[in-house]
Short mmCIF file of C-alpha atoms in Angstrom, two decimals:
data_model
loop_
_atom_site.label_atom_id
_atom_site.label_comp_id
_atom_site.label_asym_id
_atom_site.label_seq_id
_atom_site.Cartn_x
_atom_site.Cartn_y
_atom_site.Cartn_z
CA UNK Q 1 106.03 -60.07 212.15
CA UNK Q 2 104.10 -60.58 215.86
CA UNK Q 3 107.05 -58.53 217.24
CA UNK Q 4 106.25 -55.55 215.16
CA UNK Q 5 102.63 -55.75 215.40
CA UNK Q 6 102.41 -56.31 219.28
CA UNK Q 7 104.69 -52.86 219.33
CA UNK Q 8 102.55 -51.09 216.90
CA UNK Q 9 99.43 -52.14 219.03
CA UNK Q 10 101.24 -51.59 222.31
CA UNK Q 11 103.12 -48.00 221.77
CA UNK Q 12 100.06 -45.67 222.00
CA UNK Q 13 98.34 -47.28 224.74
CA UNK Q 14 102.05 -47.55 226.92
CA UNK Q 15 102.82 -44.04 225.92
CA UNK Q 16 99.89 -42.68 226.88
CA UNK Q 17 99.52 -43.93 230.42
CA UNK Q 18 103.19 -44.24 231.35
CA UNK Q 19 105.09 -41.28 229.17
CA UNK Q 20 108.12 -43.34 229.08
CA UNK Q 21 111.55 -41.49 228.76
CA UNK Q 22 114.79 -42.39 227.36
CA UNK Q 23 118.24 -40.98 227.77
CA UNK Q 24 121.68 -42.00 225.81
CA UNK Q 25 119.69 -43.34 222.38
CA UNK Q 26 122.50 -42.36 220.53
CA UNK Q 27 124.85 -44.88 222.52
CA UNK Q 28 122.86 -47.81 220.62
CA UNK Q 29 124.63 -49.10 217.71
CA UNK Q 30 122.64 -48.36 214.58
CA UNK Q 31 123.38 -51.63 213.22
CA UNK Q 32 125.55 -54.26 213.75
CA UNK Q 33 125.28 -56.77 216.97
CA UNK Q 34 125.50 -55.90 220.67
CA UNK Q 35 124.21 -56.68 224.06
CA UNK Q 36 122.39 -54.57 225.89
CA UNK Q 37 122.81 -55.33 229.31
CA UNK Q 38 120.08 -54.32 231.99
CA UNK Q 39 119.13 -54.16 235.19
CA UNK Q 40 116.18 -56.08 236.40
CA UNK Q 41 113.38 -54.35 238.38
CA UNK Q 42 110.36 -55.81 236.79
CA UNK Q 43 108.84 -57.95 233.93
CA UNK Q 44 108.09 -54.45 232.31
CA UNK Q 45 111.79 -54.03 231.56
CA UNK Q 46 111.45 -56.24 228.56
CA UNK Q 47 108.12 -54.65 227.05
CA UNK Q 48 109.55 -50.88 227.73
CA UNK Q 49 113.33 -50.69 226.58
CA UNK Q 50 111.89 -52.87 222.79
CA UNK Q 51 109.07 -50.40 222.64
CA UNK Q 52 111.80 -46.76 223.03
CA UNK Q 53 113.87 -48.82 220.45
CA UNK Q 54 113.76 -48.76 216.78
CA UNK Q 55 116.03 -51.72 216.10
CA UNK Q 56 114.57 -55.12 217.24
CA UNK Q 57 115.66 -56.78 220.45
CA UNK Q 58 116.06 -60.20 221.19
CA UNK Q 59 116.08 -61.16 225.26
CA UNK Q 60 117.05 -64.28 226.70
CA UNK Q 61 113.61 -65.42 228.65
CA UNK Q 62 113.60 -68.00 231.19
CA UNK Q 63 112.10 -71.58 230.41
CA UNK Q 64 109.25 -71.16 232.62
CA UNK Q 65 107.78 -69.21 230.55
CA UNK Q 66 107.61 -71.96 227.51
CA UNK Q 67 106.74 -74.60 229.61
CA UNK Q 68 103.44 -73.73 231.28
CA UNK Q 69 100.46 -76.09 230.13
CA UNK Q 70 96.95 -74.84 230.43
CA UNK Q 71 95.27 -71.72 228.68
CA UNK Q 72 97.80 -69.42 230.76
CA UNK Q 73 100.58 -71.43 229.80
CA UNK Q 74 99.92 -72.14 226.23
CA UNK Q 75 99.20 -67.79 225.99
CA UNK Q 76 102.49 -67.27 227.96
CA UNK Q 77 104.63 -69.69 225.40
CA UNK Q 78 102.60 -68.25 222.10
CA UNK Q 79 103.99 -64.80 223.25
CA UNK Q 80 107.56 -65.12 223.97
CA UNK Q 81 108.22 -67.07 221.44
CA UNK Q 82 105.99 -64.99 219.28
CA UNK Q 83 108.00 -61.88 219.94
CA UNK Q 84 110.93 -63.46 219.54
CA UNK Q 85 112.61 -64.51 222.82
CA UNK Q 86 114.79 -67.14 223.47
CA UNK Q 87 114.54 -69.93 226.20
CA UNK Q 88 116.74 -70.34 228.67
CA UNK Q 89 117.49 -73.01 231.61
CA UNK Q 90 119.13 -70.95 234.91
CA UNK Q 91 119.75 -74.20 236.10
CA UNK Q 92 123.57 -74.15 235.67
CA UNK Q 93 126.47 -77.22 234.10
CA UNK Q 94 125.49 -77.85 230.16
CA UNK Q 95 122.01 -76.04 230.77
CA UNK Q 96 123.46 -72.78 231.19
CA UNK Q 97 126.59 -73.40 228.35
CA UNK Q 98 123.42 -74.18 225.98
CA UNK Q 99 122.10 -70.62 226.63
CA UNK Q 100 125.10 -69.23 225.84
CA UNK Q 101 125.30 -70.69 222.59
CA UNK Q 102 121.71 -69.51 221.73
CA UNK Q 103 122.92 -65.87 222.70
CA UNK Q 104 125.90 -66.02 220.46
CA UNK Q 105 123.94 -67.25 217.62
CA UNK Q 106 121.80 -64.31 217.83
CA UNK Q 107 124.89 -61.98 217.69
CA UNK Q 108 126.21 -63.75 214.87
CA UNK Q 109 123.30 -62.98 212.97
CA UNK Q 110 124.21 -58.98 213.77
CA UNK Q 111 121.32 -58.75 216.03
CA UNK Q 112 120.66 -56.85 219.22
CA UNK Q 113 120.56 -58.86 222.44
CA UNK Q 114 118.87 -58.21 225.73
CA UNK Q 115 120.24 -60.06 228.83
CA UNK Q 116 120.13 -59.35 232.49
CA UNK Q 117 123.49 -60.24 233.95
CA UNK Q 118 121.80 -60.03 237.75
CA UNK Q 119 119.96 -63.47 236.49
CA UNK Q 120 116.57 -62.64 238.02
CA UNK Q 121 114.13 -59.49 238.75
CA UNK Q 122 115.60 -57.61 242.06
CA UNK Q 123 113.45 -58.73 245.16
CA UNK Q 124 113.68 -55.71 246.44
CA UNK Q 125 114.64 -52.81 243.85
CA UNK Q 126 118.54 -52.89 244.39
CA UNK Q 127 121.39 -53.60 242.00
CA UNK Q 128 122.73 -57.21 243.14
CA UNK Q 129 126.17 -58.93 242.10
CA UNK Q 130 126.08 -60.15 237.96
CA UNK Q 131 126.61 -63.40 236.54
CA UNK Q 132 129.47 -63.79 234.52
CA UNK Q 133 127.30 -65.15 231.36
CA UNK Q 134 127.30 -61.74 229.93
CA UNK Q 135 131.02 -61.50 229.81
CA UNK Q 136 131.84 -64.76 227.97
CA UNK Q 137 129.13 -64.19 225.73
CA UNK Q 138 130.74 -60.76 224.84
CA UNK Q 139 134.29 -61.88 224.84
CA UNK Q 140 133.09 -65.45 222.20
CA UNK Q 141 131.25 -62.89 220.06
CA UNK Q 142 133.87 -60.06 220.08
CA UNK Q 143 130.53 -57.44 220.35
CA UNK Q 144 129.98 -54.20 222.46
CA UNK Q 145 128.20 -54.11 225.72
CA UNK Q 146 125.69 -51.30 226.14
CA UNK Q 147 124.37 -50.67 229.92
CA UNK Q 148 120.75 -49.82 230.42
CA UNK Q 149 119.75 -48.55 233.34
CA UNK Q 150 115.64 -49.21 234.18
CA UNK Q 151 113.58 -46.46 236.38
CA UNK Q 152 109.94 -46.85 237.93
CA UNK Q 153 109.42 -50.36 236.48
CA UNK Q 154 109.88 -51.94 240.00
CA UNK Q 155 107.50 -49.37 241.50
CA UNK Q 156 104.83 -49.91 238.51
CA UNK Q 157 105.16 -53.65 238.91
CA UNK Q 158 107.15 -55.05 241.19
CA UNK Q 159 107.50 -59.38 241.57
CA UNK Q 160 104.54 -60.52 242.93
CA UNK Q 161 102.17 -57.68 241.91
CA UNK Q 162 99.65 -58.95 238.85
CA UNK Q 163 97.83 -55.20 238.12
CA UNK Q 164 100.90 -52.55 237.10
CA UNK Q 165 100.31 -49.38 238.49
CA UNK Q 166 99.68 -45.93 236.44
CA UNK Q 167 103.46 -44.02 237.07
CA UNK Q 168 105.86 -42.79 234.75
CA UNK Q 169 109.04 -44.79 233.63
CA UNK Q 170 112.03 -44.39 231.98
CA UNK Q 171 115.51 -46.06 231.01
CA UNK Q 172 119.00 -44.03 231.03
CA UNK Q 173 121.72 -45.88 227.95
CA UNK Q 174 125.35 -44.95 229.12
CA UNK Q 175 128.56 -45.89 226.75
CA UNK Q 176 129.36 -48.89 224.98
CA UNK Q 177 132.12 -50.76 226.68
CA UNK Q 178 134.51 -52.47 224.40
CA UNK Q 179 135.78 -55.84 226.16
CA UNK Q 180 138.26 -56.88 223.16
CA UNK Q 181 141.81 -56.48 225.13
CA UNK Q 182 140.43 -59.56 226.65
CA UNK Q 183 139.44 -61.64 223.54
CA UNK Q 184 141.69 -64.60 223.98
CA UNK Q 185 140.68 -64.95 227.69
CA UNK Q 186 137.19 -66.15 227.58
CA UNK Q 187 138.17 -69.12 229.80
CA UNK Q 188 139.79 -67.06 232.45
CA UNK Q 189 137.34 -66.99 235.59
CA UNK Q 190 139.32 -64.33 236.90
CA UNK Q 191 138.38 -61.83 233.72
CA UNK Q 192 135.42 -63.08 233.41
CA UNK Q 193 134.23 -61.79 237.20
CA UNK Q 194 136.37 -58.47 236.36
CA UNK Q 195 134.63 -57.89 233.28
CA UNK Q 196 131.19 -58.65 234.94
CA UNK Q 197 132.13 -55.89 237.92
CA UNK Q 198 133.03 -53.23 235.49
CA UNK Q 199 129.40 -53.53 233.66
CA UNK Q 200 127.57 -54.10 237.19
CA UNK Q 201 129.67 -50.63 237.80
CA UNK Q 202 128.26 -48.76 235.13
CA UNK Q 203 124.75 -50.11 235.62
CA UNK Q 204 125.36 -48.79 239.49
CA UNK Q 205 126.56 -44.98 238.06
CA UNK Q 206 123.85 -44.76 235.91
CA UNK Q 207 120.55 -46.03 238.12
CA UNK Q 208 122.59 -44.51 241.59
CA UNK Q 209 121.19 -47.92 242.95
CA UNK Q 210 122.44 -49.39 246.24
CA UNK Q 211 124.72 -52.23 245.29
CA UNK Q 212 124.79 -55.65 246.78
CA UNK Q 213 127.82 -57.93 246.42
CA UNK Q 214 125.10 -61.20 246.78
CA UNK Q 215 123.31 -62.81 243.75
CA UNK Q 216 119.84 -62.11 243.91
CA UNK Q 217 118.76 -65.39 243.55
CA UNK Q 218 120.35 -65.62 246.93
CA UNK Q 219 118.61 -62.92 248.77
CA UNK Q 220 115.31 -64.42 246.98
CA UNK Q 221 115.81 -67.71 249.05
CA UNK Q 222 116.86 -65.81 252.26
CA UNK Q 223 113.41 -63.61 252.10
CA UNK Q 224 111.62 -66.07 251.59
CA UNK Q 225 112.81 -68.52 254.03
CA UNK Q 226 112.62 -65.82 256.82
CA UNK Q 227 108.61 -65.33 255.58
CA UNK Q 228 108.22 -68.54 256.12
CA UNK Q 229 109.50 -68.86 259.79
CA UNK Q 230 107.30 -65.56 260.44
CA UNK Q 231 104.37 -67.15 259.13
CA UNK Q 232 105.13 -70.66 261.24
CA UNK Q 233 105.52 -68.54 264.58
CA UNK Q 234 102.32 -66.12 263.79
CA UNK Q 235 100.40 -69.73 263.14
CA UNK Q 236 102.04 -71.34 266.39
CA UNK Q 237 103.52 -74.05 263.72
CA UNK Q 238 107.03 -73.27 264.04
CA UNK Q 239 109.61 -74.41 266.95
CA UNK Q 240 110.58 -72.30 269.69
CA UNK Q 241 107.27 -70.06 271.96
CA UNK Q 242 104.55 -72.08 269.38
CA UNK Q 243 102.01 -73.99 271.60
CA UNK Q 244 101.96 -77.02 269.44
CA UNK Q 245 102.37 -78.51 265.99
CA UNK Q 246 100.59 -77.35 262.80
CA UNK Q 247 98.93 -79.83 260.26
CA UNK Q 248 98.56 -79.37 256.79
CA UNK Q 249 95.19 -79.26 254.67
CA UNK Q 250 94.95 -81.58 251.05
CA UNK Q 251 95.59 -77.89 249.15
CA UNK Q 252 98.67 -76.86 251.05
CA UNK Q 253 97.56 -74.19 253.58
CA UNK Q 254 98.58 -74.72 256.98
CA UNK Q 255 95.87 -74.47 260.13
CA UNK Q 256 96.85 -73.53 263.42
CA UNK Q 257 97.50 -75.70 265.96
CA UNK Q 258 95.27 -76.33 268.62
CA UNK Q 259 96.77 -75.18 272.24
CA UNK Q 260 97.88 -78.00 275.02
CA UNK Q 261 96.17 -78.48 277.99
CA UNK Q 262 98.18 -78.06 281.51
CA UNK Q 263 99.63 -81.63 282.85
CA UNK Q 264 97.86 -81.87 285.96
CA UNK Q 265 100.35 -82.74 288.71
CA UNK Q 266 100.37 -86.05 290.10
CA UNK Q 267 100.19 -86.63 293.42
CA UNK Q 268 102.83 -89.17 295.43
CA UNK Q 269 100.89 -92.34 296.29
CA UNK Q 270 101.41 -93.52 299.42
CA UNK Q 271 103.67 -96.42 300.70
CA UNK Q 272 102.62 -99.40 302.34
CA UNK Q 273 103.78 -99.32 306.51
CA UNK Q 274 104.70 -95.82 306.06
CA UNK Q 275 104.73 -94.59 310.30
CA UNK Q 276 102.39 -91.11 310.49
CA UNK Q 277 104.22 -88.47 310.85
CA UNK Q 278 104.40 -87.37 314.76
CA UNK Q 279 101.73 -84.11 315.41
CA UNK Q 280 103.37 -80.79 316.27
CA UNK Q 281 103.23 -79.99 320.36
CA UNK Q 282 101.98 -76.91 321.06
CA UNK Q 283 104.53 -74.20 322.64
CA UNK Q 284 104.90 -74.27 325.99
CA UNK Q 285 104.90 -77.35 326.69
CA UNK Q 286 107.97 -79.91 326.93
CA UNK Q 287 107.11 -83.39 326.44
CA UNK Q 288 103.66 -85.62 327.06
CA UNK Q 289 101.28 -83.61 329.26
CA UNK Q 290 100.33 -86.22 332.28
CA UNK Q 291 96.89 -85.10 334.17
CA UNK Q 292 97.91 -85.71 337.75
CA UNK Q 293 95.54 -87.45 340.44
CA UNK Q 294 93.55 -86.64 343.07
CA UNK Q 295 95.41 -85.18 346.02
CA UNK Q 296 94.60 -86.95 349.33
CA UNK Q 297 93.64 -84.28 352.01
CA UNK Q 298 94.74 -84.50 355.27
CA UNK Q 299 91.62 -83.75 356.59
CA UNK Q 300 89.84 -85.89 354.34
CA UNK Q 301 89.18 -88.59 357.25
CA UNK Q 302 88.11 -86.17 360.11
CA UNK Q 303 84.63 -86.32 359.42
CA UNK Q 304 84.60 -89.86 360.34
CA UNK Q 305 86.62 -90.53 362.70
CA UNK Q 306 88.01 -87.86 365.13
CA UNK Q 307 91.62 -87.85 365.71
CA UNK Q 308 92.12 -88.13 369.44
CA UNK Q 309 94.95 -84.86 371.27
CA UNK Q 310 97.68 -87.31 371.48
CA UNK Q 311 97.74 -88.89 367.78
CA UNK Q 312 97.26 -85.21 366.65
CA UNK Q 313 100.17 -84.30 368.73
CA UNK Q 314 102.32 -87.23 367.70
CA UNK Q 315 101.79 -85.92 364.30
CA UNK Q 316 102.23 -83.32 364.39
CA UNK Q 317 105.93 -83.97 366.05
CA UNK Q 318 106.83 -86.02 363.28
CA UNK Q 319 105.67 -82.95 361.04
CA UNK Q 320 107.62 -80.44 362.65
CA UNK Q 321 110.61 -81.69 364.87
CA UNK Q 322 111.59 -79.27 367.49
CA UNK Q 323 114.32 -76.96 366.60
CA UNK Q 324 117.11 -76.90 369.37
CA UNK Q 325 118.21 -73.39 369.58
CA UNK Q 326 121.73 -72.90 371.67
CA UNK Q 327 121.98 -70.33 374.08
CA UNK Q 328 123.69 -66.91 373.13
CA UNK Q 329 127.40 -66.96 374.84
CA UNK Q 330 127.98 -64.37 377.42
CA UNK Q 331 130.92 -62.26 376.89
CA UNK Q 332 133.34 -62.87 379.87
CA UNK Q 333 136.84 -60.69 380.99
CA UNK Q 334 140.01 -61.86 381.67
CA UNK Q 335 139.89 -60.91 385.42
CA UNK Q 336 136.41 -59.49 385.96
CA UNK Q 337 133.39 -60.77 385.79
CA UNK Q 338 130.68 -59.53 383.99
CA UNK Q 339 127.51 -58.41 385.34
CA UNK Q 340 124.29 -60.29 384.69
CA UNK Q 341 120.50 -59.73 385.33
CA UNK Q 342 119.19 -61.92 387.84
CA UNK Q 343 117.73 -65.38 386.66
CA UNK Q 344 114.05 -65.16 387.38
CA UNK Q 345 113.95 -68.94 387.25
CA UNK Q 346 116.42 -69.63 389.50
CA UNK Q 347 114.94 -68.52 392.98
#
């Protein structure tokens, strides 16, 4: 009864503001059960595709949104549940196998079931690789699978953003795909990841959405561990060209490190009986400069006493020794002799 009301209250307001369009209605069974798989762009997709259907659909919600506790929680689990949604644990092992057993009981009661095979909203508006949940639920409850294709939903709202904006949105249905050639092969990992390509193929024709063979779960983690090491080098917290380790407040936000002060360098103390080193001569000069002594003059004593003629001559003898010079030979003949000046001492 909430469902309908919420969607009576809803539909003018949404259609108003947004003008939502639809494309392939006809492609929806009438009655009967089938899943109508979806890409996910933004929480919107599960208010917009119930609210262009007449027939009631039933989505497979995450568990985080029962099991919030205060005001916003207990508002958040009075709604889904209200409108009809069905918990479900991501977590994987018997957690995920009891998920699929709440989405086959909904098909067995002929109803219409919503499920995103990608697992969780796009981080970044493309179509990522699907989970192969949708394809054993199919192949256990022998229904249909209808694609829906989401548009503008990730630009009204995307993760992360509390206010939607004002822009118009739509949804595309393409063909129901009939999975029953591979009924008795539900356990078969191998057609269970073929049948899961061929509806992540369809979803990829009809959006014309970059595809990205990578859960999105996994790109999730990859964004945000490279916004984190942004953040720790902007904040000089991380390793690497930061000038120091961060510390962390009582609520969680991280301050900035303080810088480190230059190490001063310390200087080599000195050794006990270390010899000074030896000073540098200046050029030009070889060795230890000696100043030499007084000179003794040898005319320092004349004043007082005065040397008689025959010391001074004595001295100067021993001074200057005579030079012997020998006499120049005269050039002589054989036979005739030569011609000489007179001798003028020899008279």
């Amino acid at each position: 009864m909430f469902y309908w009301m919420l969607k009576v209250i809803l539909s003018p307001f949404l259609r108003t503001f947004y003008r939502p369009w639809i494309e392939g209605l006809e492609n929806v069974p009438a009655e009967g059960p089938a899943i109508l798989a979806g890409n996910h762009l933004s929480f919107l997709d599960s208010i917009f595709l119930p609210l262009m259907l007449p027939r009631r659909v039933t989505f497979l919600a995450k568990i985080d949104y029962f099991t919030g506790s205060g005001l916003k929680g207990t508002a958040k689990r009075m709604f889904f549940s209200g409108v009809g949604q069905l918990p479900i644990d991501r977590s994987g092992g018997k957690a995920s196998d009891a998920a699929l057993r709440s989405g086959v009981r909904v098909l067995g009661q002929g109803k219409l079931l919503g499920i995103y095979p990608e697992g969780t909203r796009s981080p970044d508006g493309r179509l990522y690789r699907g989970k192969i949940g949708v394809a054993r639920m199919a192949l256990e409850a022998k229904v249909l699978v209808v694609p829906v294709a989401m548009f503008g939903t990730f630009e009204v709202q995307p993760q992360g953003r509390t206010i939607p904006r004002i822009r118009r949105v739509g949804m595309r249905i393409g063909r129901p795909l009939d999975f029953s050639r591979y009924e008795d092969m539900a356990d078969d990992r191998f057609v269970l990841r073929s049948i899961t390509d061929e509806i992540m193929y369809e979803l990829m024709q009809l959006s014309g959405q970059e595809y990205v063979d990578m859960y999105a779960q996994k790109a999730k983690d990859d964004l945000a561990a490279a916004r984190a090491v942004a953040t720790a080098e902007a904040t000089g917290t991380g390793t690497g060209t930061g000038t120091g380790t961060g510390t962390t407040s009582p609520d969680g936000a991280v301050k900035p490190a303080k810088p480190v002060k230059p190490v001063k360098p310390v200087k080599p103390a000195k050794l006990a009986g270390t010899p000074k080193p030896a000073k540098l001569l200046r050029p030009g000069r070889a060795g230890t400069f000696t100043k030499p002594g007084k000179l003794t003059s040898p005319l320092s004593g004349a004043a007082a006493a005065p040397a008689s003629a025959a010391a001074l001559a004595n001295t100067a003898a021993a001074e200057h020794p005579p030079t012997e010079i020998p006499p120049s030979p005269r050039p002589q003949g054989p036979d005739v002799a030569a011609d000489l000046p007179p001798d003028p001492l020899q008279r």
